[in-house]
Short mmCIF file of C-alpha atoms and ligand atoms in Angstrom, two decimals:
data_model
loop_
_atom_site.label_atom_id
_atom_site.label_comp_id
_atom_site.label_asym_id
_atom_site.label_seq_id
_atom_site.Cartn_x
_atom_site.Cartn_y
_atom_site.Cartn_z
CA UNK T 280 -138.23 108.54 -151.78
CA UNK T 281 -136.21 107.63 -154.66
CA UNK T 282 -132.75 105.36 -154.09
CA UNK T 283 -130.47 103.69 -156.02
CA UNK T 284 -129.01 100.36 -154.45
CA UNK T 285 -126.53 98.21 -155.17
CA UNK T 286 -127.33 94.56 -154.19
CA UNK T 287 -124.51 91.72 -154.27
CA UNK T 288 -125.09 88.12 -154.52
CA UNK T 289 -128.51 89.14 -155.87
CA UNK T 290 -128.18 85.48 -158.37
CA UNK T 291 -127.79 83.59 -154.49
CA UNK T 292 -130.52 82.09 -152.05
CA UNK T 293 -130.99 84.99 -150.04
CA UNK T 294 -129.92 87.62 -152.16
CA UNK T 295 -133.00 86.41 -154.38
CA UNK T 296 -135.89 86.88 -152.24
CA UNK T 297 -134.08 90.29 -151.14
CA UNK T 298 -133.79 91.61 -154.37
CA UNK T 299 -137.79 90.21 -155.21
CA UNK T 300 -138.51 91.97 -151.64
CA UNK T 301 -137.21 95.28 -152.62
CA UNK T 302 -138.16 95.46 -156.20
CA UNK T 303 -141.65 94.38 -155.92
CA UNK T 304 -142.76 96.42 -152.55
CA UNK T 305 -140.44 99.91 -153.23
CA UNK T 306 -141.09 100.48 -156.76
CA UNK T 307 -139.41 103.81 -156.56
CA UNK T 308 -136.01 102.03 -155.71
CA UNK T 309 -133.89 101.17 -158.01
CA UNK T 310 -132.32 97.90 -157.70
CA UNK T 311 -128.76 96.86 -159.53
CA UNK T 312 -127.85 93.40 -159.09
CA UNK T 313 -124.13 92.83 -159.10
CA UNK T 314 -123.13 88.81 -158.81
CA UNK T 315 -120.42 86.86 -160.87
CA UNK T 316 -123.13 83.69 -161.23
CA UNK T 317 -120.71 81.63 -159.54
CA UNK T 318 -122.12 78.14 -159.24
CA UNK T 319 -123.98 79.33 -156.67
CA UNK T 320 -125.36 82.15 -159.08
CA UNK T 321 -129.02 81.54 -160.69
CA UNK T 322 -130.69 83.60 -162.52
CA UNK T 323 -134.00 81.25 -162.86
CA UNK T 324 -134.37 82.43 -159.32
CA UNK T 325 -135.60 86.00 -160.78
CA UNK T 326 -137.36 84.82 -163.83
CA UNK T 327 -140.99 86.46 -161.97
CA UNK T 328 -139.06 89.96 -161.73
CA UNK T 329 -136.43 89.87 -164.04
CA UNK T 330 -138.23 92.55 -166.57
CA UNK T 331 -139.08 94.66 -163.94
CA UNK T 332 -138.68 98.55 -164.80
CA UNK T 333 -136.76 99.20 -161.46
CA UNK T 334 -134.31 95.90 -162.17
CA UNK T 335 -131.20 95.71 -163.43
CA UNK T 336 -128.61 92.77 -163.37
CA UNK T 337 -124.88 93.37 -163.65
CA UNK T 338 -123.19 90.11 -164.40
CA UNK T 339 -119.42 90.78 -162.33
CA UNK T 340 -117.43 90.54 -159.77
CA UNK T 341 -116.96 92.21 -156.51
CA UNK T 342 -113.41 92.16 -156.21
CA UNK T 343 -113.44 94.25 -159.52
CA UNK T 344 -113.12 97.66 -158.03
CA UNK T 345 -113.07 98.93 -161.99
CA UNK T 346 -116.63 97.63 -162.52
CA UNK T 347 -117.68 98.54 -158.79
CA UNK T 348 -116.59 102.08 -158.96
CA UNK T 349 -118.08 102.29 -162.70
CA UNK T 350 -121.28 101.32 -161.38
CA UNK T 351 -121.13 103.90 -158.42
CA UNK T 352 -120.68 105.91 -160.53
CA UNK T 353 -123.24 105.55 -162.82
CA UNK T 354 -125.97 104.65 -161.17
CA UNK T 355 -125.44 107.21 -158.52
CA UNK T 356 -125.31 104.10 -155.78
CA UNK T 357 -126.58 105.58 -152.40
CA UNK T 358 -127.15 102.33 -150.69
CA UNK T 359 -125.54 98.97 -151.06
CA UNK T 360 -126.95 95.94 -149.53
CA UNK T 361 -124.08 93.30 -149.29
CA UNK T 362 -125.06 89.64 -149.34
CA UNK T 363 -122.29 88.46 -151.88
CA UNK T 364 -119.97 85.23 -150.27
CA UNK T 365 -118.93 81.98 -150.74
CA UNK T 366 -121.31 80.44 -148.49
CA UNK T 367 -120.83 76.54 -147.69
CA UNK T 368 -118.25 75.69 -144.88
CA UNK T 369 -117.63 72.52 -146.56
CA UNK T 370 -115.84 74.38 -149.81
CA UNK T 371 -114.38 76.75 -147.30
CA UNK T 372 -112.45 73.24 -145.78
CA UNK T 373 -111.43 72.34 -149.36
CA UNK T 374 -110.89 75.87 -151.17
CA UNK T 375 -109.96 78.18 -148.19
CA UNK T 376 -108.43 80.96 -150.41
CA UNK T 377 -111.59 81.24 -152.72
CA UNK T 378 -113.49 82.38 -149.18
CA UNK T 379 -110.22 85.31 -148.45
CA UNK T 380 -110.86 86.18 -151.75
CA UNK T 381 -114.47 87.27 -152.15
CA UNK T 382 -115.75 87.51 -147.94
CA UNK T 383 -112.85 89.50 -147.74
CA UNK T 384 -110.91 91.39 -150.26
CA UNK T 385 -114.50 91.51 -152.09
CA UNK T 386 -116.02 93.04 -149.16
CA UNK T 387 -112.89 95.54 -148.57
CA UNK T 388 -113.48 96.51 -152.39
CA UNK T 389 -117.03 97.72 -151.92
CA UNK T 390 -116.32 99.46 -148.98
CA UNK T 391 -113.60 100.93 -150.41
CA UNK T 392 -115.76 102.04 -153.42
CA UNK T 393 -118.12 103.62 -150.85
CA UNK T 394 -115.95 105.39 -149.21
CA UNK T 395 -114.67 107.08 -151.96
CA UNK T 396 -117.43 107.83 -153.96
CA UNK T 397 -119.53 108.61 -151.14
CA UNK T 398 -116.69 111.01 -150.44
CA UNK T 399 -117.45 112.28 -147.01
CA UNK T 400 -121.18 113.04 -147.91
CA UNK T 401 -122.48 110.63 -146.10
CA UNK T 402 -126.38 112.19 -146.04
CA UNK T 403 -128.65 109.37 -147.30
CA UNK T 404 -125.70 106.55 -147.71
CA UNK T 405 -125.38 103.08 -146.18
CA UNK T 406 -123.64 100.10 -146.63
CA UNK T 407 -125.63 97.30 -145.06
CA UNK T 408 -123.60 94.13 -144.49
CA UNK T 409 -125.39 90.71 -143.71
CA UNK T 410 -123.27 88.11 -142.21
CA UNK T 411 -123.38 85.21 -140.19
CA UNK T 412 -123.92 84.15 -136.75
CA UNK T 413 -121.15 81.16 -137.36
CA UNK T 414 -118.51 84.28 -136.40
CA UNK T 415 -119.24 83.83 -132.53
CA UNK T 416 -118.03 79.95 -132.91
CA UNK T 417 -119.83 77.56 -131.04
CA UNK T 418 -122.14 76.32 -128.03
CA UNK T 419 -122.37 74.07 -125.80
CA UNK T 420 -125.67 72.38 -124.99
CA UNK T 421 -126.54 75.98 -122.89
CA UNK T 422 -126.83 79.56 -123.59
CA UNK T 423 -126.96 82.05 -126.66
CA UNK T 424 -124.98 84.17 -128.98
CA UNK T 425 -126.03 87.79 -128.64
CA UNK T 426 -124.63 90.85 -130.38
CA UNK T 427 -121.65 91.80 -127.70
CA UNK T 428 -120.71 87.83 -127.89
CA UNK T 429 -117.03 88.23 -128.82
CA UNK T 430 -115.47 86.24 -132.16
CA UNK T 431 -114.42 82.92 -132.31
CA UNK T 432 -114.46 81.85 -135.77
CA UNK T 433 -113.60 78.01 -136.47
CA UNK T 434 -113.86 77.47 -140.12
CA UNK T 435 -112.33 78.82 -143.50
CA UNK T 436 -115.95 80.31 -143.72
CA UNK T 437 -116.85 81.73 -140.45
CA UNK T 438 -113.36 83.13 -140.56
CA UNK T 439 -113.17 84.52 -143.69
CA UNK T 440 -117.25 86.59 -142.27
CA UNK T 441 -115.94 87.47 -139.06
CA UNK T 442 -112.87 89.33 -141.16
CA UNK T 443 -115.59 91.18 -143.48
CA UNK T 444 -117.80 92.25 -140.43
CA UNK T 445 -114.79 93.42 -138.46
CA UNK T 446 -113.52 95.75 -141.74
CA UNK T 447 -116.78 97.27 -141.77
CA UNK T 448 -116.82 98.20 -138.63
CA UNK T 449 -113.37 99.71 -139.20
CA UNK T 450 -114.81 101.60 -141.86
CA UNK T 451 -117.67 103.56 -139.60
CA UNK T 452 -114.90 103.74 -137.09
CA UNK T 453 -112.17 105.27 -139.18
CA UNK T 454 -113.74 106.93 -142.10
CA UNK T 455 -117.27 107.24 -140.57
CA UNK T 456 -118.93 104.84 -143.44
CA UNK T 457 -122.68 104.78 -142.36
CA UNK T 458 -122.58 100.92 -141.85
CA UNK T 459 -125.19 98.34 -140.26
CA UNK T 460 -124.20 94.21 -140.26
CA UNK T 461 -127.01 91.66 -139.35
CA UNK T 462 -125.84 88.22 -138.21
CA UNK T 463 -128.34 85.62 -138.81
CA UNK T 464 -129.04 81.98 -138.06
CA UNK T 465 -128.91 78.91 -140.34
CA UNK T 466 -132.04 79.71 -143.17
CA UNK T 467 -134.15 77.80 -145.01
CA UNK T 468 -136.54 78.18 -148.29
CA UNK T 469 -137.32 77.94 -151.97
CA UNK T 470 -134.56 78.47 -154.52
CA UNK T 471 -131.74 77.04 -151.53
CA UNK T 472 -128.96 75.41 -153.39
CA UNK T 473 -128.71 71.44 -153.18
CA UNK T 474 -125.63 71.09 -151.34
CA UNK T 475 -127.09 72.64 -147.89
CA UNK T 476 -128.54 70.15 -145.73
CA UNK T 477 -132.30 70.64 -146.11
CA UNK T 478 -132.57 70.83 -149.93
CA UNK T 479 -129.82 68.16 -150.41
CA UNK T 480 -132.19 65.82 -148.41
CA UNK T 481 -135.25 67.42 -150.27
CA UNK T 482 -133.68 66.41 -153.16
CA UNK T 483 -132.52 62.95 -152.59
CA UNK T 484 -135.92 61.92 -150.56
CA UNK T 485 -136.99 62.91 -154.45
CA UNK T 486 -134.84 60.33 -155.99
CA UNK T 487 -134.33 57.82 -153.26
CA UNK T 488 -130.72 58.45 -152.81
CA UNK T 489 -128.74 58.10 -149.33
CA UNK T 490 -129.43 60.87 -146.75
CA UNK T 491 -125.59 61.94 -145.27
CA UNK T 492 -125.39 62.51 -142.02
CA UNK T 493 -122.48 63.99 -140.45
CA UNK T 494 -120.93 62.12 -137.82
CA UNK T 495 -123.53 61.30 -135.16
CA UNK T 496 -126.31 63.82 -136.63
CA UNK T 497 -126.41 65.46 -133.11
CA UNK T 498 -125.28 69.08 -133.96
CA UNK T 499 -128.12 72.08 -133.09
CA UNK T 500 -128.66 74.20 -135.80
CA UNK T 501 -131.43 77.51 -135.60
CA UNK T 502 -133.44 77.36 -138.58
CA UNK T 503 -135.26 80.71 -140.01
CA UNK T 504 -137.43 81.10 -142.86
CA UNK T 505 -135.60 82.69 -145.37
CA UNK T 506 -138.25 85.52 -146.50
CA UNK T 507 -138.32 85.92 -142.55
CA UNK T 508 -134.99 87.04 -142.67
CA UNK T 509 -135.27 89.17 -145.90
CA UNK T 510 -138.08 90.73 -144.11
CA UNK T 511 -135.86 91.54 -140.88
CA UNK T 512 -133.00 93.24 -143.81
CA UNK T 513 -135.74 95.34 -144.85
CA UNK T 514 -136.66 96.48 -141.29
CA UNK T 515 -133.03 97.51 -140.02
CA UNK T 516 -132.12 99.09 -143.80
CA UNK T 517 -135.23 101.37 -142.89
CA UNK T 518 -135.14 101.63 -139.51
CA UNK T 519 -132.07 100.28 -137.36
CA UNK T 520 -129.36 102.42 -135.69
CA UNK T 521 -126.45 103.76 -138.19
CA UNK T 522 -123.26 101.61 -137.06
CA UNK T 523 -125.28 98.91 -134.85
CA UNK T 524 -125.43 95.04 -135.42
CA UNK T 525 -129.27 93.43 -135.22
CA UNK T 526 -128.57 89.49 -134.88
CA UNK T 527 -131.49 87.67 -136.72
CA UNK T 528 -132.84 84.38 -135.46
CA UNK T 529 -135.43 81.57 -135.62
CA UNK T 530 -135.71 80.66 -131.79
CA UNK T 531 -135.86 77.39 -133.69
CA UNK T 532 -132.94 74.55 -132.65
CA UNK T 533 -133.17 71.16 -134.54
CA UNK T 534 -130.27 68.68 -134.09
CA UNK T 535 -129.36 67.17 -137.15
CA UNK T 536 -131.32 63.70 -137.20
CA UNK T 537 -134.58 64.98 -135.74
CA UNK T 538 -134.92 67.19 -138.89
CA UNK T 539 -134.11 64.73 -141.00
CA UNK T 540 -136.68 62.71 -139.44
CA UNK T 541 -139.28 65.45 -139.63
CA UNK T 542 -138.04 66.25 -143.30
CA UNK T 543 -138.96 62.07 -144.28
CA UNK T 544 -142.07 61.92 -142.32
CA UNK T 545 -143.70 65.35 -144.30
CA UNK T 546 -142.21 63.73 -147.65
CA UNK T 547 -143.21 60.57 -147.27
CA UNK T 548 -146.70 61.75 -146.66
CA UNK T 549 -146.85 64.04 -149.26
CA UNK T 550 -145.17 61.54 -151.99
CA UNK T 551 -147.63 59.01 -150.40
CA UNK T 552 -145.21 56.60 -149.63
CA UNK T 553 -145.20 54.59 -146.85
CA UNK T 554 -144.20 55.67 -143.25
CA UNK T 555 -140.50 55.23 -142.27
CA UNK T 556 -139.30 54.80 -146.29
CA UNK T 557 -137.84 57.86 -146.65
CA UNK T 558 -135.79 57.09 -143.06
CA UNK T 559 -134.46 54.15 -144.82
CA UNK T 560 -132.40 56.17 -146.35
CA UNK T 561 -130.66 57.99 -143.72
CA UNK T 562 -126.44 57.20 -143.62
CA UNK T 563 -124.17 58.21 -141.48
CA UNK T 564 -121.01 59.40 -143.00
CA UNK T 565 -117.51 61.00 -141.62
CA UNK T 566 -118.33 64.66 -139.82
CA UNK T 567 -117.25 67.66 -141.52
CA UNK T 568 -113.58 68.91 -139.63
CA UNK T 569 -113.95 71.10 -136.88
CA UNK T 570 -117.73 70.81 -137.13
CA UNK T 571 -119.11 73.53 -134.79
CA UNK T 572 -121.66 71.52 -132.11
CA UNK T 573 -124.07 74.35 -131.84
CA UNK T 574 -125.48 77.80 -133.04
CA UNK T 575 -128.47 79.47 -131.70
CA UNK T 576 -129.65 83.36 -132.16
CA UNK T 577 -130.65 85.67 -129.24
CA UNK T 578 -132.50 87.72 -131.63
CA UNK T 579 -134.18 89.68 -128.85
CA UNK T 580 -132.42 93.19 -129.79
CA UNK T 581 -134.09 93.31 -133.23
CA UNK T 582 -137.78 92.26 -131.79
CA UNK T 583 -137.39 94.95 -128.86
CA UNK T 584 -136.00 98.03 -130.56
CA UNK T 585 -137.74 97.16 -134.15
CA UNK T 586 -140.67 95.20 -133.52
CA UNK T 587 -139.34 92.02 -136.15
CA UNK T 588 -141.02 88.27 -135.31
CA UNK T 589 -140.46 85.68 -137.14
CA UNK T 590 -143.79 85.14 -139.00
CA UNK T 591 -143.98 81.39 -139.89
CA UNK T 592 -143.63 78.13 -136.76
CA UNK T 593 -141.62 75.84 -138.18
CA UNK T 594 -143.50 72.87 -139.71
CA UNK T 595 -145.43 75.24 -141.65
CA UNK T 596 -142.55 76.77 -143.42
CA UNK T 597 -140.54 73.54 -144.01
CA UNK T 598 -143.99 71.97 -145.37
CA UNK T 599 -144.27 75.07 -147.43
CA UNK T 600 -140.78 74.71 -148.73
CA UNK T 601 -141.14 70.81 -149.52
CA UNK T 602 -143.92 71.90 -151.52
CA UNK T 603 -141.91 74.46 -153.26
CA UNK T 604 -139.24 71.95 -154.39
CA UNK T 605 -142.43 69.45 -155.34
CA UNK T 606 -143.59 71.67 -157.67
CA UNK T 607 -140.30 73.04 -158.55
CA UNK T 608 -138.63 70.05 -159.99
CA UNK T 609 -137.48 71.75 -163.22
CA UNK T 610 -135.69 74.36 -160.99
CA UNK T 611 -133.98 71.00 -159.39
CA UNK T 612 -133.41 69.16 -162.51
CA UNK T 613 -131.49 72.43 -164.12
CA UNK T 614 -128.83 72.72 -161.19
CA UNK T 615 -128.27 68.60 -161.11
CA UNK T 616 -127.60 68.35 -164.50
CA UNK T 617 -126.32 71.33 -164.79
CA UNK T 618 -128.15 73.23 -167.04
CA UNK T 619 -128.96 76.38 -165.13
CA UNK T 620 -125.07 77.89 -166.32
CA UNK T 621 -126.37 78.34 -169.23
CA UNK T 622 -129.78 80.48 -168.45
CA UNK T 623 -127.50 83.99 -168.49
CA UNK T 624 -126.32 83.18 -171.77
CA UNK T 625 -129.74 82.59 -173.31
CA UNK T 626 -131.27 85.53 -171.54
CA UNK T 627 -129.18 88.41 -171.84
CA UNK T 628 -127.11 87.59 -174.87
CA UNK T 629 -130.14 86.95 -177.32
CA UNK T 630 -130.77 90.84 -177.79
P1 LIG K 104 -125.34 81.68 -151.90
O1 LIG K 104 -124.08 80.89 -151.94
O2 LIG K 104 -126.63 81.03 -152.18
O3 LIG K 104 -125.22 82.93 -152.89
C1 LIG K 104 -124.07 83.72 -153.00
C2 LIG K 104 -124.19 84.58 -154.25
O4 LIG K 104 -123.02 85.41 -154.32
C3 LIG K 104 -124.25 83.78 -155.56
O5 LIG K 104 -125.25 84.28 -156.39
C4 LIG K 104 -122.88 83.98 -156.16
O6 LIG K 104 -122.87 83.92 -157.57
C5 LIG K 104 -122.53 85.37 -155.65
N1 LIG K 104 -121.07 85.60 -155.60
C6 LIG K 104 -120.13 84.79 -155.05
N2 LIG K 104 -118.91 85.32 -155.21
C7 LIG K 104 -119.08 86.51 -155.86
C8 LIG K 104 -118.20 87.53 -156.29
N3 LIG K 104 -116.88 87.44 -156.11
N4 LIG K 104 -118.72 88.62 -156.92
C9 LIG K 104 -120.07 88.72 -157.11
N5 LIG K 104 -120.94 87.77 -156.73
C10 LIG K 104 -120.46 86.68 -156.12
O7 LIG K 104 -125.34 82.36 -150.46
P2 LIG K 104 -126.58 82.63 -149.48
O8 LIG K 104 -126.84 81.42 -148.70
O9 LIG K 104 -127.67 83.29 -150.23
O10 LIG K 104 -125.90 83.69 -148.49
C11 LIG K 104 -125.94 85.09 -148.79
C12 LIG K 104 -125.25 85.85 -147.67
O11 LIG K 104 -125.90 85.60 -146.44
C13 LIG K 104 -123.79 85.43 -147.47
O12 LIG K 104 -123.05 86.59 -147.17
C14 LIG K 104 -123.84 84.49 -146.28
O13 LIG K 104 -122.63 84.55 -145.56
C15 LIG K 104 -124.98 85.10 -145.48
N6 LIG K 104 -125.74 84.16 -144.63
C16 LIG K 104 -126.25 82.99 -145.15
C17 LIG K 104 -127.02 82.16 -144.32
C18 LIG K 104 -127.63 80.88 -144.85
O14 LIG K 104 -128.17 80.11 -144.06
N7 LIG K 104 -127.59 80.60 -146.15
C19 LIG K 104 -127.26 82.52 -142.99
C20 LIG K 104 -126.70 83.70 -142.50
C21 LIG K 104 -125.97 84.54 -143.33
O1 LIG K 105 -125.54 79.54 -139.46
C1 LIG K 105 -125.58 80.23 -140.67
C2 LIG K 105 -124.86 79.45 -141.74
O2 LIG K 105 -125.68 78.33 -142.08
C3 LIG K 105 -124.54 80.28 -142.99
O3 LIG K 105 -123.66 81.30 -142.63
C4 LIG K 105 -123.91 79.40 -144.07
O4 LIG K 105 -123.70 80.17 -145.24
C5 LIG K 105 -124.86 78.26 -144.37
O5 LIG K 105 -124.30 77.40 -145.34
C6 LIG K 105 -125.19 77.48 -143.10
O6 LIG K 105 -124.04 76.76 -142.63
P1 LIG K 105 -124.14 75.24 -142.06
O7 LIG K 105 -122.82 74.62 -142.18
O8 LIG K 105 -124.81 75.26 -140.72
O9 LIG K 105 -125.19 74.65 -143.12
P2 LIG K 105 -125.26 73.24 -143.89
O10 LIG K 105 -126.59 73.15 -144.55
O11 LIG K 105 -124.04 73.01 -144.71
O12 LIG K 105 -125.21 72.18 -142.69
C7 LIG K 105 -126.23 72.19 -141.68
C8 LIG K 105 -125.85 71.10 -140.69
O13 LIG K 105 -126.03 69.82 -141.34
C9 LIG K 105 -124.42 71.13 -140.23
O14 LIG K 105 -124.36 70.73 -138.87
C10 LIG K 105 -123.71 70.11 -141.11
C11 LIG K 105 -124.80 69.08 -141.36
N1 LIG K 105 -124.75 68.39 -142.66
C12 LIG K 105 -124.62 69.15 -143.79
C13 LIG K 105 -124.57 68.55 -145.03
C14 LIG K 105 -124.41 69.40 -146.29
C15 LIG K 105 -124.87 67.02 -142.73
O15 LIG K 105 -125.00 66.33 -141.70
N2 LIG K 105 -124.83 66.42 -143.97
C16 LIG K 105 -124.67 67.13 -145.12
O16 LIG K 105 -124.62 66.51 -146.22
#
């Protein structure tokens, strides 16, 4: 079956491997790529696909509902997969407005653009959303967030997703949008921008610089592979419930320090340096405000009803991923000195 889907964000971490996921195994899709190459935007992550007949990239922004509707329009969008955000909860403390602006009003523009184009013919359409599972808040040492947990956002971020998922749902409610949102846990994988926690480390264990550690390093965090989780967008776009939320999880809790730990012992072996260098490095610094304690995915729902696992145990992935950013260096090397900004410019602009 032929489709034509709009995917936003497609430049980002995730929206990468889900736009390499759908291109390479549904070559009868056709896959537009909207994203405004913020600085989170890279377009070396899709140098392997970038030709590709069924590929397009749109360089623009979601909260242009001129360009959004044009491309509706002419592409004949039936399906839009939504993984454009501002994404780290640190900016979100600094630049709270930047988060209403795309998580929200960006999100309200596609739907918006769905709802009218789609016009009530609704045969064949879907907006997938894919949020977050910081819009339940956070735990205590105990217990789980599963689908009917109710919101309890805490920062600029998580507030700014719960506000997205809750329009959608408004949408299917009032306007009967075909809609499906998947909340998933913390990820990790190639091509993850340097300022999240496991690549930032990656990165300095590289170049022997300090390892910051928020406040005591003892917060729990549920760590999925990320083609795990593009894997488990693939499975409820195909085959989840119209109007249902899957969450998506690792059934993988690290605090803080131990994965630190874990991420200097595998690098120091790898870079053959000696054991407990890399730990050396480790500081402490002043915790991020309101710094939730705990997250951790009940992703039971999505393995019962669709038959999703999470393929890879932990220490193989992150050793996988270490070797990714090993071997990967230039990749590195063009976001810290900049460099990458200036990929769309030489790509597209030199026909
Ligand atoms: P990312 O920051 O790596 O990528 C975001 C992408 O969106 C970038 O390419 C950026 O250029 C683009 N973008 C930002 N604003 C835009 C705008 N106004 N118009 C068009 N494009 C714009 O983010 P990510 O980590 O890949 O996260 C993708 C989605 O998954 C987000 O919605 C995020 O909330 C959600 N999510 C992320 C994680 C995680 O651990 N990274 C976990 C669960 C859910
Ligand atoms: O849970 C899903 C969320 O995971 C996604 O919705 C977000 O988009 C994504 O950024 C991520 O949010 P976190 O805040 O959990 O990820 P981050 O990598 O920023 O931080 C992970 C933990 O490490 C968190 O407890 C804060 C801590 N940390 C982070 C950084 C950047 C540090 O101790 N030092 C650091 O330098």
């Amino acid at each position: 079956m032929q489709r034509n889907i709009l995917i936003t964000g497609g430049a980002g971490f995730i929206g990468s491997h889900l736009v390499r996921l759908f291109v390479t195994k549904y070559p009868d899709y056709r896959i537009y790529n909207l994203d405004k190459l913020t600085y989170a935007g890279n377009l070396e992550n899709l140098t392997d696909i970038e030709n590709a007949d069924n590929y397009k990239f749109i360089k623009g922004d979601i909260c242009d509902s001129g360009l959004v509707n044009s491309l509706f329009e002419k592409y004949n969008i039936d399906s839009v997969l939504h993984c454009a955000a501002e994404s780290h909860v640190d900016r979100s403390i600094s630049d709270p407005l930047a988060f209403v602006q795309t998580n929200v009003i960006g999100t309200v523009t596609l739907l918006q653009a769905a709802k009218n184009n789609w016009n009530g013919n609704f045969d064949g359409k879907l907006f997938y959303h894919i949020s977050t599972d910081e819009v339940y808040g956070s735990l205590g040492s105990e217990g789980y967030f599963y689908e009917t947990t109710a919101y309890d956002p805490r920062s600029p971020y998580s507030a700014s997703k719960a506000s997205s998922d809750h329009f959608v749902r408004a949408y299917h409610h009032t306007y009967g949008l075909p809609v499906k949102i998947s909340n998933c846990s913390n990820n990790y994988g190639p091509f993850h921008f340097p300022e999240k926690l496991i690549p930032l480390c990656i990165s300095n264990i590289i170049n022997k610089k300090p390892l910051p550690i928020y406040g005591k390093g003892e917060n729990v965090r549920d760590w999925l592979f990320v083609k795990d989780h593009v894997r488990a967008i693939d499975t409820i776009f195909h085959n989840g419930k119209n109007g249902e939320t899957y969450n998506i999880g690792g059934h993988n809790e690290w605090t803080n320090i131990d994965l630190v730990k874990e991420l200097c012992r595998q690098m120091d072996n790898k870079l053959g340096r000696e054991s407990g260098e890399s730990e050396k490095l480790i500081t402490y610094v002043k915790d991020r405000a309101g710094h939730d304690l705990r997250y951790a995915i009940d992703a039971s729902k999505l393995e019962r009803e669709l038959g999703w696992k999470p393929s890879l145990q932990f220490a193989e992935g992150l050793s996988e991923t270490i070797d990714w950013y090993l071997e990967n260096q230039k990749w590195l090397n063009d976001i810290l000195n900049g460099s990458y900004i200036n990929y769309y410019e030489q790509q597209y602009h030199k026909r």
